[in-house]
Structure formats: C-alpha cells, structure tokens
Amino acid sequence: MRATQLFFPTLREIPSEAEMINHKLLLRAGYIRKVAAGIYDYLPLGYKLIRKIETIVRKEMEDAGAQEILMPTMVPAELYKETGRWDLDVLFKFKDRGYRDYAIGFTHEEIVTDLVRRNVRSYKELPMNLYQIQGKGRDEARPRGGVVRGREFIMLDAYSFDRDWDSLDSSYAKMYRAFSRTFALCGLEPLAVEADSGAIGGKTNQEYMVITPAGEDDILVCDTCGYSANSEKCAIGETKIKMSEEKFNALTEVETPDTRTVEQVANFLKVSPKRIIKTLIYKADNKFVAALVRGDRELNEPKLAAAAGVKKVEMVEPETALEVIGAEIGSIGPVGLKKEIKIIADREIAGMANAVVGANKTGYHLMNVNIDRDFSPTIYADIRVAVKGDRCPKCTGKLKVEKGMEVGHIFKLGTVYSDAMNAKFLDDDGKEKVYVMGCYGMGISRMLAAIPEVNNDKDGMILPITVAPFEVTIMLLNPEIDDQCVAATRVYEELTDKGVDVLLDDRDERPGVKFKDNDLMGTPIQVVAGRGCAEGKVEIRVRGTEKKEEVALDDATEYVMKLRDEMFAALRDKANKF
Ligand SMILES: [Zn+2]
C-alpha cells in the first residue's frame, strides 16, 4: 500500500477528551474517531489492526475445535426474558413497527442456547463449541477511555456445550489455552485472575487482566506463589487475630450531630477510623443482616453474600434502615439490634476494644463498645475487600495490588442457562439432561486499546509485528530524487512479493513529518530510502530500539525478512508456552 492512497488523518495536538495513553495515540495516529460517547469509527489503520487480531483469534479458535457462526445483532425480547436478563439496565432496547420488543445483543448465551436446544438432540453431537466475532452494544453508564469501555464494541464470544462437568473442564482448558495463546501472539501478557461471577452467573471463572496503571480494576497478586484474583473475589488468608490489650472502659453515649460518614465521625470524635466499627444493613433474601467492618475497610458484597448463605445481598435504602433500625444510616450500630437481625462481623473486628459504633439513635454514637460485653456477632467471616499487605489465601505470602485492564473473561457456566431455558439433549443412558455450558469472551476492540497502552514511548505506538497495520514502512524521503525512488520501489516490490505487509511512504512531505508519523503509527520495521541511496544503501530501523543499520540495497530485503521472522518467532515462542 502507498501512503498517498491511505486515509490516516494524524493529529499534531493531543485531543483534550483523551486521558489514557492509548486513547491519545489512537486519535493522534488516525486509528479511530469519535462519533458519540462510547461510539467510534475504526479508520483503515485501526480496523486493519482489529482484523489482524481477528485472524489470530480465528486460527486459535479453530485449533481448539470451535466453529464460527454469526448470530443476530437484534435479539427478540423473549429470549432475554427466559433468563431474566431483559431487565438489565445495560440493554439497548427498541421496538419494531409491530411494537414487538428487541435489544441489541450484549452477550449471546440465550441466543446460542436456543439454537442448540432446537437443533442438537444427542450426546453424540457433543461436545460442541460455537463462536462468533461481532459488534455488540451495552448502554454503559460511564463510557470511558476511547475504545476501552465503548457502548458499541467488537467481541469474540464462544459457547461450549458438554454432557457433564468433566467434559466442561476439558472444554474450558482448551479455551484457556486458546485465549492465552491469542493474547501472547498479540503481544499481550495478561494475568488470568480469579474473578467473581457477577451478572452472568456460574462457577469458576477467570479474567484476563493486562497489568497497567491505566487499568480500572484492582488485582491482588501474591509475590510468593503467584496467586491472583480481582478485588471482588480475593479471599484473605486467615492469620491469628491480634487482640487489643486495652482494658475495657465504660460504655458512653455521645452526641454526634451531622456526622454520616466514618471520616466525619472520626474527625468529630478525634479518633482514628481504625477505632470505628462500620455497621451496614443489608437484605439477604428476605432477612436483614448487619455487616460489621473496621472503619478504614471496605465491605465486599459477594463475600458477605457467601457468609450469609445467599446468592446476592442488597444494601437497604435509607428509608428501610430508618424503619427497621429506628435510626438514620450513619448512626447505626450493633448494640441492641433486634434479635432477628443476624450480625456478620469481619474477622478483624474480633481483635478490637473500646470501639466507636452508631447508637441506633439518629445523631448519636456509642464509645468504648466491647464485644461480648455490649454485643455479640452471630458469626465472624472474611467479608472485607482485600488490600495490600493482607495474607495470601493460598500461602503465607503477602498480597500486593496492581491495576488491571480486562481483555477477556472465561466462565464455567454449568447449567445456569440450560436450566433456565430447558435446553436438553438425550444422553447414552436414554435420559434427557441439561447441557453443561461454558462461555468465553474476548474484547477485541478493547485489545486495540490495550496493545498500545502497554507498548509505546514518547514518539508513539510500538506495535507487535503480528498485529501492526503494516509490518514494514519504507520511507521514501525525497520522491523527486531518482535513486531514492528506485531504491524504495525495489524494496517495496520485493517485500510485497514475499507476502510482507508493507507501506510505502511516498507522500510529498518533509522527512521529519514522515519519521514522526511512522513512529506514531508504530510500524515495527522501518526502511529509510534517503541520501544513502546514492551509494546504493538504505537504513533499516527497528521501532522502539536504538537499532539503526546501513544495509546495501541488494541485501535490504533479506535483512528485513530476517528481522521480521525473528519478531514473529519471538511471539510464537511466548504463545507456545501454553
Ligand atoms: Zn500466595
């Protein structure tokens, strides 16, 4: 391809709307343009990068035994209603002329399950794994970071159907490998972290997280054993609770007007938040529970739900709290609660003495509250969010916190969807059974963001050769000088004949502009046809390194081919570790 024929509107100024590095670079290099919040055009360079990711994905999916299909973007409401997901607020909904309801597909479990339940009858056809690469829509409340969290995005979604759990384990393992290989081939090395199941449901699941300061998720990682989990999931290893040695003081009620938060109470009473017990009232099924965590800690809702023995807990509205407890939120505490309200205390609470809690009377707190003298928790459990320095749940190491950008998520769904949708097959014992399912999602347009986010320098992107829109750029510095034209065209044609994806920068621009633009767009190998051409030489550069080599024109193609092969081989080696 010739640059004179390529649409890549570069920008000299950094667009003010962009905060993340990848967003700035993708806009500046003319990869993407914004249409509306969370909705983007992919320009030739951006879309070429996406298509290269898709090519890698298709190869790895086929190798893992998955088959490509394409399901509709428009999904009839009835399918999402079968599993209750029609009510999710991320759905873009619309009606047809007959006032029938539809949504833009945001993930296709229901549609694929419907396809399989209508067309697959026997265990002999299993396992089956179907995948698609498709544009999807999610009405995100806060679209951010360009294509990182778009409202329209391109995703790979695969769905496996198995006879039983053992077979699912094997399907899941194949997809784990295919995903890990795909990311490695694209120059990403995400951590596969344990995650909470969230809205999709199911059992085991792992998120692929690219570690970057720009990530929006907290990942806890153990330096000793390598365990990693997101903060919603991460358990805290049990350690011996350090008991306070203070002697118990007399319980005192104090007036604390206009204090609602832990910080306000701490400031007003001049105590550390560590001395405060935060009491949060939740609804667990149809019962109320009081969850206690230390004032400087954050409650983890999935952990609380597990401790309460329910699927999901919901924090009560202020009116409900007032009605049930008789005090406003901010003045609630564990002392004197009604017996039917179970008190679930974080393990750390056990070590506290002379604590501050809400008095269950609006505008008042109790000081010098002591466990077993003034109240007794029903149970102790791990219900807080893990933080840096906490004990690893798998070994005696300590956890550290990293920021992660999610690029993939794989789930053992089990029978959540097949039960809800009554999707059955006939097993070899003659009995009808529900499918045991897995689902596997990869954010392809988000990878367009993640790849430059972790591969860049002050001059622009440094793209892995496997996904760079062009593998090689040939910079014809002065198109009016014959020997430069001849040299550039010769290398261009030789490389193109060998199947290399080459850009010939033949624009009528100053050399400085060409160097800047090509560094910005991140092409890994650059061939400079400049003054050296008069002596039969070109310069070969490797983006992101200091490497510059003067090479005889006759040897240039061979030299580039060798560099290119080494770059591909290095990425393949990383993928082959899986
Ligand atoms: Zn560990």
Coordinates of C-alpha atoms in Angstrom, one line a residue, residues 5-544:
Q5 CA -3.6 6.4 -1.0
L6 CA -4.0 5.7 2.7
F7 CA -6.6 7.6 4.8
F8 CA -4.8 8.2 8.1
P9 CA -5.6 11.7 9.4
T10 CA -2.9 12.3 12.0
L11 CA -3.2 15.0 14.6
R12 CA -0.4 17.2 16.0
E13 CA -2.3 18.3 19.1
I14 CA -3.3 15.9 21.9
P15 CA -7.1 15.8 21.9
S16 CA -8.4 17.2 25.2
E17 CA -11.1 14.5 25.6
A18 CA -8.4 11.8 25.8
E19 CA -6.9 10.9 29.2
M20 CA -5.5 7.4 28.7
I21 CA -2.3 7.0 26.6
N22 CA -3.9 4.5 24.2
H23 CA -6.8 6.9 23.5
K24 CA -4.4 9.8 22.8
L25 CA -2.3 7.7 20.5
L26 CA -5.2 6.1 18.6
L27 CA -6.7 9.5 17.9
R28 CA -3.4 11.2 17.0
A29 CA -2.3 8.4 14.7
G30 CA -5.7 8.4 12.9
Y31 CA -6.7 4.9 14.0
I32 CA -10.1 5.9 15.5
R33 CA -12.5 8.8 15.5
K34 CA -15.3 9.5 18.0
V35 CA -18.9 9.5 16.7
A36 CA -20.7 9.9 20.1
A37 CA -19.9 8.9 23.7
G38 CA -18.6 5.4 23.6
I39 CA -19.2 5.0 19.9
Y40 CA -16.3 5.1 17.4
D41 CA -15.3 4.9 13.8
Y42 CA -12.4 2.5 13.1
L43 CA -10.3 4.1 10.3
P44 CA -8.2 2.0 8.0
L45 CA -5.2 1.6 10.4
G46 CA -7.4 0.8 13.4
Y47 CA -9.6 -1.6 11.5
K48 CA -6.6 -3.3 10.0
L49 CA -5.2 -3.9 13.5
I50 CA -8.5 -5.3 14.5
R51 CA -8.7 -7.6 11.5
K52 CA -5.2 -8.9 12.3
I53 CA -6.3 -9.8 15.9
E54 CA -9.4 -11.5 14.4
T55 CA -7.2 -13.6 12.1
I56 CA -5.2 -14.8 15.1
V57 CA -8.4 -15.4 17.0
R58 CA -10.0 -17.5 14.2
K59 CA -6.9 -19.7 13.9
E60 CA -6.7 -20.4 17.6
M61 CA -10.4 -21.0 17.9
E62 CA -10.4 -23.5 15.0
D63 CA -7.4 -25.2 16.6
A64 CA -9.3 -25.5 19.8
G65 CA -12.2 -27.2 17.9
A66 CA -14.6 -24.2 18.0
Q67 CA -16.8 -23.4 14.9
E68 CA -17.5 -20.0 13.7
I69 CA -21.1 -18.8 13.4
L70 CA -22.7 -15.4 13.3
M71 CA -25.8 -14.7 15.4
P72 CA -28.0 -11.7 15.0
T73 CA -27.3 -8.3 16.5
M74 CA -31.0 -7.8 17.0
V75 CA -32.3 -10.1 19.8
P76 CA -36.0 -10.6 20.4
A77 CA -37.0 -9.8 24.0
E78 CA -38.5 -13.2 24.6
L79 CA -35.0 -14.8 24.6
Y80 CA -33.6 -12.5 27.2
K81 CA -36.8 -12.8 29.2
E82 CA -36.3 -16.5 29.5
T83 CA -33.3 -15.9 31.9
G84 CA -34.5 -12.6 33.4
R85 CA -31.7 -10.6 31.7
W86 CA -34.3 -8.5 29.8
D87 CA -34.4 -6.3 32.9
L88 CA -30.6 -5.5 33.0
D89 CA -30.0 -1.7 32.6
V90 CA -27.2 -2.2 30.1
L91 CA -29.5 -3.3 27.4
F92 CA -30.2 -1.0 24.4
K93 CA -33.9 -1.7 23.7
F94 CA -36.1 -0.9 20.8
K95 CA -39.4 -1.8 19.1
D96 CA -40.3 -2.8 15.6
R97 CA -43.2 -1.4 13.7
G98 CA -45.5 -4.0 15.3
Y99 CA -44.4 -2.8 18.8
R100 CA -42.5 -6.0 19.5
D101 CA -39.5 -5.6 21.8
Y102 CA -35.9 -6.2 20.9
A103 CA -32.5 -5.5 22.3
I104 CA -29.1 -5.1 20.7
G105 CA -27.2 -8.2 21.7
F106 CA -24.8 -7.6 24.6
T107 CA -23.7 -11.2 25.0
H108 CA -25.4 -14.2 23.4
E109 CA -25.9 -17.0 25.9
E110 CA -29.7 -17.1 25.3
I111 CA -29.4 -17.0 21.5
V112 CA -26.9 -19.7 21.2
T113 CA -28.6 -21.9 23.8
D114 CA -31.9 -21.5 21.9
L115 CA -30.0 -22.5 18.7
V116 CA -28.6 -25.6 20.3
R117 CA -31.7 -26.7 22.1
R118 CA -33.7 -26.6 18.8
N119 CA -31.1 -28.4 16.7
V120 CA -28.9 -30.7 18.7
R121 CA -30.6 -33.8 20.1
S122 CA -28.0 -36.4 21.1
Y123 CA -24.9 -36.7 23.2
K124 CA -23.2 -38.0 20.1
E125 CA -23.1 -34.4 18.8
L126 CA -21.3 -33.2 21.9
P127 CA -19.1 -31.5 22.9
M128 CA -19.9 -28.6 20.7
N129 CA -18.2 -25.2 20.8
L130 CA -19.6 -22.3 18.8
Y131 CA -18.1 -18.8 18.5
Q132 CA -18.6 -15.5 16.8
I133 CA -16.9 -12.2 16.3
Q134 CA -19.4 -9.5 16.3
G135 CA -20.3 -5.9 17.2
K136 CA -22.2 -5.6 20.4
G137 CA -24.0 -2.9 22.4
R138 CA -24.0 -2.1 26.1
D139 CA -25.5 1.0 27.5
E140 CA -22.6 1.7 29.8
A141 CA -23.4 4.4 32.4
R142 CA -19.8 5.8 32.1
P143 CA -18.2 5.0 28.7
R144 CA -14.5 5.9 29.1
G145 CA -11.1 5.8 27.7
G146 CA -12.0 5.7 24.0
V147 CA -12.5 2.1 22.9
V148 CA -11.6 0.7 26.4
R149 CA -15.2 0.8 27.5
G150 CA -17.3 1.6 24.5
R151 CA -21.1 1.4 24.2
E152 CA -20.6 -0.4 20.9
F153 CA -17.6 -2.8 20.8
I154 CA -16.3 -5.8 18.9
M155 CA -16.1 -9.0 20.8
L156 CA -15.3 -12.7 20.4
D157 CA -17.8 -14.8 22.2
A158 CA -17.6 -18.5 22.3
Y159 CA -20.0 -21.0 24.0
S160 CA -19.3 -24.6 24.8
F161 CA -21.9 -27.4 25.3
D162 CA -20.9 -30.5 27.2
R163 CA -22.6 -33.7 28.6
D164 CA -21.2 -33.3 32.1
W165 CA -18.8 -31.3 34.3
D166 CA -15.7 -33.4 33.5
S167 CA -16.2 -32.7 29.8
L168 CA -16.7 -29.0 30.6
D169 CA -13.4 -29.0 32.4
S170 CA -11.8 -30.2 29.2
S171 CA -13.6 -27.7 27.0
Y172 CA -12.6 -24.9 29.4
A173 CA -9.0 -26.0 29.5
K174 CA -8.9 -25.9 25.6
M175 CA -10.3 -22.3 25.6
Y176 CA -8.0 -21.2 28.4
R177 CA -5.1 -22.3 26.2
A178 CA -6.6 -20.7 23.0
F179 CA -7.1 -17.4 24.9
S180 CA -3.7 -17.4 26.5
R181 CA -2.1 -18.1 23.1
T182 CA -4.1 -15.5 21.3
F183 CA -3.1 -12.8 23.8
A184 CA 0.6 -13.8 23.6
L185 CA 0.5 -13.7 19.8
C186 CA -0.9 -10.2 20.0
G187 CA 1.9 -9.1 22.3
L188 CA -0.1 -9.0 25.5
E189 CA 0.8 -10.9 28.6
P190 CA -2.3 -10.7 30.8
L191 CA -2.7 -12.4 34.2
A192 CA -5.5 -14.9 34.3
V193 CA -7.1 -13.9 37.7
E194 CA -9.8 -15.5 39.7
A195 CA -13.0 -13.4 39.4
D196 CA -16.4 -13.1 40.9
S197 CA -19.2 -14.5 38.7
G198 CA -21.3 -11.3 38.7
A199 CA -24.3 -10.8 36.4
I200 CA -23.6 -13.8 34.2
G201 CA -23.7 -16.4 36.9
G202 CA -21.9 -19.8 37.0
K203 CA -19.0 -21.2 38.9
T204 CA -15.3 -21.0 38.2
N205 CA -14.3 -18.0 36.1
Q206 CA -11.1 -16.1 35.2
E207 CA -10.5 -12.7 33.9
Y208 CA -7.6 -11.9 31.7
M209 CA -6.1 -8.7 33.0
V210 CA -3.4 -6.6 31.4
I211 CA -1.5 -5.0 34.2
T212 CA -1.2 -1.3 33.5
P213 CA -1.6 1.8 35.7
A214 CA -4.5 2.8 33.4
G215 CA -6.5 -0.3 34.4
E216 CA -9.7 0.3 36.3
D217 CA -9.8 -2.9 38.3
D218 CA -7.8 -3.7 41.4
I219 CA -5.9 -7.0 41.1
L220 CA -4.4 -8.7 44.1
V221 CA -1.3 -10.7 43.4
C222 CA 0.8 -12.9 45.7
D223 CA 4.5 -12.4 45.1
T224 CA 5.3 -15.8 46.7
C225 CA 3.0 -18.2 45.0
G226 CA 1.7 -16.2 42.0
Y227 CA -2.0 -16.4 43.1
S228 CA -4.0 -13.6 41.6
A229 CA -7.6 -12.5 42.0
N230 CA -9.7 -9.4 41.4
S231 CA -10.7 -7.4 44.5
E232 CA -14.3 -8.6 44.3
K233 CA -13.2 -12.2 44.6
C234 CA -9.9 -12.2 46.5
A235 CA -10.1 -14.1 49.8
I236 CA -7.9 -13.1 52.7
G237 CA -5.7 -15.8 54.2
E238 CA -6.5 -16.5 57.9
T239 CA -4.0 -15.2 60.4
K240 CA -4.1 -15.1 64.1
I241 CA -6.1 -12.1 65.1
K242 CA -4.1 -9.7 67.3
M243 CA -6.2 -9.0 70.3
S244 CA -6.3 -5.5 71.7
E245 CA -4.7 -5.3 75.2
E246 CA -6.6 -2.2 76.3
K247 CA -8.7 -2.6 79.4
F248 CA -12.5 -2.1 78.8
N249 CA -13.8 1.4 79.5
A250 CA -17.3 2.2 80.5
L251 CA -19.8 2.4 77.6
T252 CA -20.7 6.1 76.8
E253 CA -23.3 7.6 74.5
V254 CA -22.1 10.8 72.8
E255 CA -24.0 13.3 70.6
T256 CA -22.5 13.4 67.1
P257 CA -24.6 15.9 65.1
D258 CA -24.4 16.0 61.3
T259 CA -22.0 13.1 61.0
R260 CA -22.8 10.5 58.4
T261 CA -19.5 9.1 57.2
V262 CA -16.8 7.3 59.1
E263 CA -14.5 10.2 58.3
Q264 CA -16.9 12.7 59.7
V265 CA -17.4 10.7 62.9
A266 CA -13.6 10.2 63.3
N267 CA -12.9 13.9 62.9
F268 CA -15.7 14.9 65.2
L269 CA -14.7 12.4 68.0
K270 CA -11.0 12.8 67.2
V271 CA -10.4 9.1 66.9
S272 CA -8.8 7.0 64.2
P273 CA -11.2 5.3 61.7
K274 CA -9.5 2.1 62.9
R275 CA -11.3 2.5 66.2
I276 CA -14.7 2.7 64.5
I277 CA -16.9 -0.2 63.6
K278 CA -18.9 0.4 60.4
T279 CA -22.3 -1.2 60.5
L280 CA -24.1 -1.7 57.2
I281 CA -27.6 -3.1 56.9
Y282 CA -28.2 -5.5 54.0
K283 CA -31.1 -7.5 52.8
A284 CA -30.2 -11.2 52.3
D285 CA -33.2 -12.9 50.6
N286 CA -36.0 -11.7 52.9
K287 CA -33.9 -11.2 56.0
F288 CA -31.9 -8.3 57.3
V289 CA -28.3 -8.7 58.2
A290 CA -25.9 -6.2 59.9
A291 CA -22.4 -6.4 58.4
L292 CA -19.5 -5.1 60.5
V293 CA -16.2 -4.0 59.2
R294 CA -13.5 -1.8 60.6
G295 CA -13.9 1.9 59.8
D296 CA -11.0 2.1 57.4
R297 CA -12.0 -1.1 55.5
E298 CA -14.4 -1.7 52.6
L299 CA -17.1 -4.3 52.7
N300 CA -17.1 -6.9 49.9
E301 CA -20.7 -7.7 48.9
P302 CA -20.0 -11.1 47.2
K303 CA -18.2 -12.3 50.3
L304 CA -21.0 -11.0 52.6
A305 CA -23.5 -12.9 50.4
A306 CA -21.4 -16.1 50.7
A307 CA -21.2 -15.6 54.5
A308 CA -25.0 -15.0 54.7
G309 CA -25.6 -18.2 52.6
V310 CA -27.4 -16.3 49.8
K311 CA -26.7 -15.6 46.2
K312 CA -26.8 -11.8 46.4
V313 CA -27.1 -9.2 49.1
E314 CA -28.6 -5.7 48.6
M315 CA -27.9 -2.7 50.7
V316 CA -31.1 -1.3 52.2
E317 CA -32.5 2.1 51.2
P318 CA -32.2 4.8 53.9
E319 CA -36.0 4.7 54.5
T320 CA -35.9 1.0 55.1
A321 CA -33.0 1.4 57.5
L322 CA -34.9 4.0 59.4
E323 CA -38.0 1.8 59.6
V324 CA -36.2 -1.4 60.6
I325 CA -33.5 0.1 63.0
G326 CA -35.1 3.3 64.0
A327 CA -32.1 5.4 63.1
E328 CA -30.6 7.0 60.0
I329 CA -27.8 5.4 58.2
G330 CA -24.6 6.8 59.8
S331 CA -25.9 6.3 63.3
I332 CA -26.5 2.6 63.1
G333 CA -24.5 0.1 65.3
P334 CA -24.6 -3.5 66.5
V335 CA -25.6 -2.7 70.2
G336 CA -29.2 -3.5 71.0
L337 CA -30.2 -4.6 67.5
K338 CA -33.3 -6.8 67.2
K339 CA -32.6 -10.5 67.7
E340 CA -33.8 -11.4 64.2
I341 CA -31.0 -9.3 62.6
K342 CA -28.0 -11.5 62.2
I343 CA -24.7 -9.8 62.9
I344 CA -22.0 -10.8 60.5
A345 CA -18.6 -9.4 61.6
D346 CA -15.4 -9.3 59.7
R347 CA -12.7 -11.4 61.4
E348 CA -10.7 -8.3 62.2
I349 CA -13.5 -7.0 64.4
A350 CA -12.7 -9.7 67.0
G351 CA -9.5 -8.0 68.0
M352 CA -11.0 -4.6 68.7
A353 CA -11.6 -3.0 72.1
N354 CA -13.3 0.3 73.2
A355 CA -14.7 0.8 69.7
V356 CA -17.0 3.5 68.4
V357 CA -20.3 2.5 66.8
G358 CA -23.6 4.1 65.8
A359 CA -26.1 4.3 68.8
N360 CA -29.1 3.3 66.7
K361 CA -30.4 6.8 67.5
T362 CA -30.0 9.5 64.9
G363 CA -27.1 11.9 65.7
Y364 CA -25.6 9.7 68.5
H365 CA -22.7 7.2 68.7
L366 CA -21.5 4.9 71.5
M367 CA -17.9 5.0 72.6
N368 CA -16.0 2.2 74.4
V369 CA -18.1 -0.6 72.9
N370 CA -16.7 -4.0 73.6
I371 CA -17.5 -7.4 72.0
D372 CA -19.4 -9.9 74.2
R373 CA -19.9 -7.2 76.9
D374 CA -22.1 -5.0 74.7
F375 CA -23.0 -7.1 71.7
S376 CA -22.1 -10.5 70.2
P377 CA -21.7 -11.2 66.5
T378 CA -23.7 -14.1 65.2
I379 CA -20.7 -15.2 63.1
Y380 CA -17.3 -14.0 62.1
A381 CA -16.3 -14.2 58.4
D382 CA -14.0 -12.8 55.8
I383 CA -16.3 -10.0 54.4
R384 CA -14.0 -7.2 53.5
V385 CA -12.1 -6.2 50.4
A386 CA -8.5 -7.5 50.4
V387 CA -5.9 -4.8 50.4
K388 CA -2.1 -4.5 50.0
G389 CA -0.3 -6.4 52.8
D390 CA -3.1 -8.9 53.5
R391 CA -2.2 -12.6 53.8
C392 CA -2.5 -14.6 50.5
P393 CA -5.3 -17.2 50.7
K394 CA -3.1 -19.9 49.2
C395 CA 0.2 -19.5 51.1
T396 CA 1.8 -17.4 53.8
G397 CA 2.9 -14.7 51.3
K398 CA 1.5 -11.2 51.3
L399 CA -0.7 -9.7 48.6
K400 CA 0.2 -6.6 46.6
V401 CA -2.2 -4.6 44.5
E402 CA -1.9 -4.0 40.7
K403 CA -4.2 -2.2 38.3
G404 CA -5.7 -4.3 35.5
M405 CA -7.4 -3.8 32.2
E406 CA -9.7 -6.7 31.4
V407 CA -9.3 -8.1 27.9
G408 CA -11.0 -11.5 28.3
H409 CA -13.3 -13.4 30.7
I410 CA -13.9 -17.1 30.6
F411 CA -16.6 -18.9 32.6
K412 CA -17.7 -22.3 33.7
L413 CA -21.4 -21.5 33.5
G414 CA -22.6 -25.0 34.3
T415 CA -26.3 -25.4 33.9
V416 CA -27.4 -21.8 34.8
Y417 CA -28.6 -21.1 31.3
S418 CA -29.6 -24.6 30.2
D419 CA -31.8 -25.0 33.3
A420 CA -33.5 -21.6 32.8
M421 CA -34.1 -22.3 29.2
N422 CA -34.8 -26.0 29.5
A423 CA -32.1 -26.9 27.0
K424 CA -31.7 -30.7 26.9
F425 CA -30.1 -33.5 25.0
L426 CA -30.6 -37.2 25.1
D427 CA -27.7 -38.9 26.9
D428 CA -26.5 -42.5 26.2
D429 CA -28.5 -43.8 29.2
G430 CA -31.7 -42.8 27.3
K431 CA -32.3 -39.9 29.8
E432 CA -32.8 -36.2 28.9
K433 CA -30.2 -34.0 30.5
V434 CA -29.4 -30.3 30.5
Y435 CA -26.3 -29.1 28.8
V436 CA -23.3 -28.1 31.0
M437 CA -22.1 -24.9 29.4
G438 CA -19.1 -22.6 29.3
C439 CA -18.8 -19.1 27.8
Y440 CA -15.7 -17.3 26.7
G441 CA -15.4 -13.6 25.8
M442 CA -12.6 -11.6 24.4
G443 CA -12.8 -7.8 24.0
I444 CA -11.3 -7.3 20.5
S445 CA -11.9 -3.6 20.3
R446 CA -10.5 -3.3 23.8
M447 CA -7.4 -5.1 22.7
L448 CA -7.0 -2.3 20.1
A449 CA -6.6 0.0 23.2
A450 CA -4.6 -2.4 25.5
I451 CA -1.9 -3.2 22.9
P452 CA -0.7 0.5 22.5
E453 CA -1.4 1.2 26.2
V454 CA 1.4 -1.2 27.2
N455 CA 3.6 -0.8 24.0
N456 CA 4.5 2.8 23.5
D457 CA 7.1 5.5 24.0
K458 CA 7.2 9.3 23.8
D459 CA 7.0 9.1 20.0
G460 CA 4.0 6.9 19.7
M461 CA 3.0 3.3 19.5
I462 CA 5.4 0.3 19.3
L463 CA 3.3 -2.4 17.8
P464 CA 4.0 -6.1 17.8
I465 CA 4.6 -7.3 14.3
T466 CA 1.7 -9.8 14.4
V467 CA -1.0 -7.0 14.7
A468 CA 0.7 -3.8 13.4
P469 CA -1.3 -2.5 10.5
F470 CA 1.9 -2.6 8.5
E471 CA 4.8 -4.8 9.2
V472 CA 7.3 -2.6 7.4
T473 CA 7.2 1.0 6.3
I474 CA 9.5 2.2 3.5
M475 CA 10.2 5.9 3.9
L476 CA 10.9 7.5 0.6
L477 CA 12.4 10.7 1.9
N478 CA 12.5 12.7 -1.3
P479 CA 10.2 11.4 -4.1
E480 CA 11.9 13.8 -6.5
I481 CA 15.3 12.1 -6.4
D482 CA 15.5 9.2 -8.8
D483 CA 17.9 6.9 -6.9
Q484 CA 15.7 7.2 -3.7
C485 CA 12.6 6.4 -5.7
V486 CA 14.2 3.4 -7.4
A487 CA 15.6 2.0 -4.2
A488 CA 12.3 2.4 -2.3
T489 CA 10.2 0.9 -5.0
R490 CA 12.6 -2.0 -5.4
V491 CA 12.5 -3.0 -1.7
Y492 CA 8.7 -2.3 -1.7
E493 CA 8.1 -4.7 -4.6
E494 CA 10.5 -7.4 -3.3
L495 CA 8.9 -7.4 0.1
T496 CA 5.4 -7.3 -1.3
D497 CA 6.2 -10.3 -3.5
K498 CA 7.3 -12.2 -0.4
G499 CA 3.9 -11.6 1.2
V500 CA 5.0 -8.9 3.6
D501 CA 2.5 -6.2 4.6
V502 CA 4.4 -3.0 3.5
L503 CA 3.6 0.6 3.5
L504 CA 5.5 2.8 1.0
D505 CA 5.5 6.3 2.4
D506 CA 5.7 8.2 -0.9
R507 CA 4.0 11.4 0.3
D508 CA 5.2 14.8 -0.7
E509 CA 6.1 15.7 2.9
R510 CA 9.3 16.7 4.7
P511 CA 11.4 13.8 6.0
G512 CA 10.7 15.0 9.6
V513 CA 6.9 14.5 9.1
K514 CA 7.5 11.0 7.7
F515 CA 9.6 10.0 10.7
K516 CA 7.1 11.4 13.1
D517 CA 4.1 9.8 11.5
N518 CA 5.6 6.4 11.1
D519 CA 6.9 6.4 14.7
L520 CA 3.4 7.5 15.9
M521 CA 1.6 4.7 14.0
G522 CA 4.0 2.1 15.5
T523 CA 5.2 0.2 12.5
P524 CA 7.9 -2.2 13.8
I525 CA 10.4 -2.2 10.9
Q526 CA 11.3 1.0 9.0
V527 CA 13.4 1.2 5.9
V528 CA 14.7 4.6 5.1
A529 CA 15.5 5.4 1.5
G530 CA 17.4 8.7 1.8
R531 CA 20.7 10.2 0.8
G532 CA 22.5 6.8 1.2
C533 CA 20.7 5.6 -1.9
A534 CA 23.2 7.5 -4.0
E535 CA 25.8 4.9 -2.7
G536 CA 23.4 2.0 -3.0
K537 CA 22.4 1.9 0.6
V538 CA 19.3 2.1 2.8
E539 CA 18.9 2.5 6.5
I540 CA 16.9 -0.1 8.5
R541 CA 15.5 0.8 11.9
V542 CA 13.6 -1.2 14.5
R543 CA 10.8 0.8 16.2
G544 CA 11.3 1.2 19.9

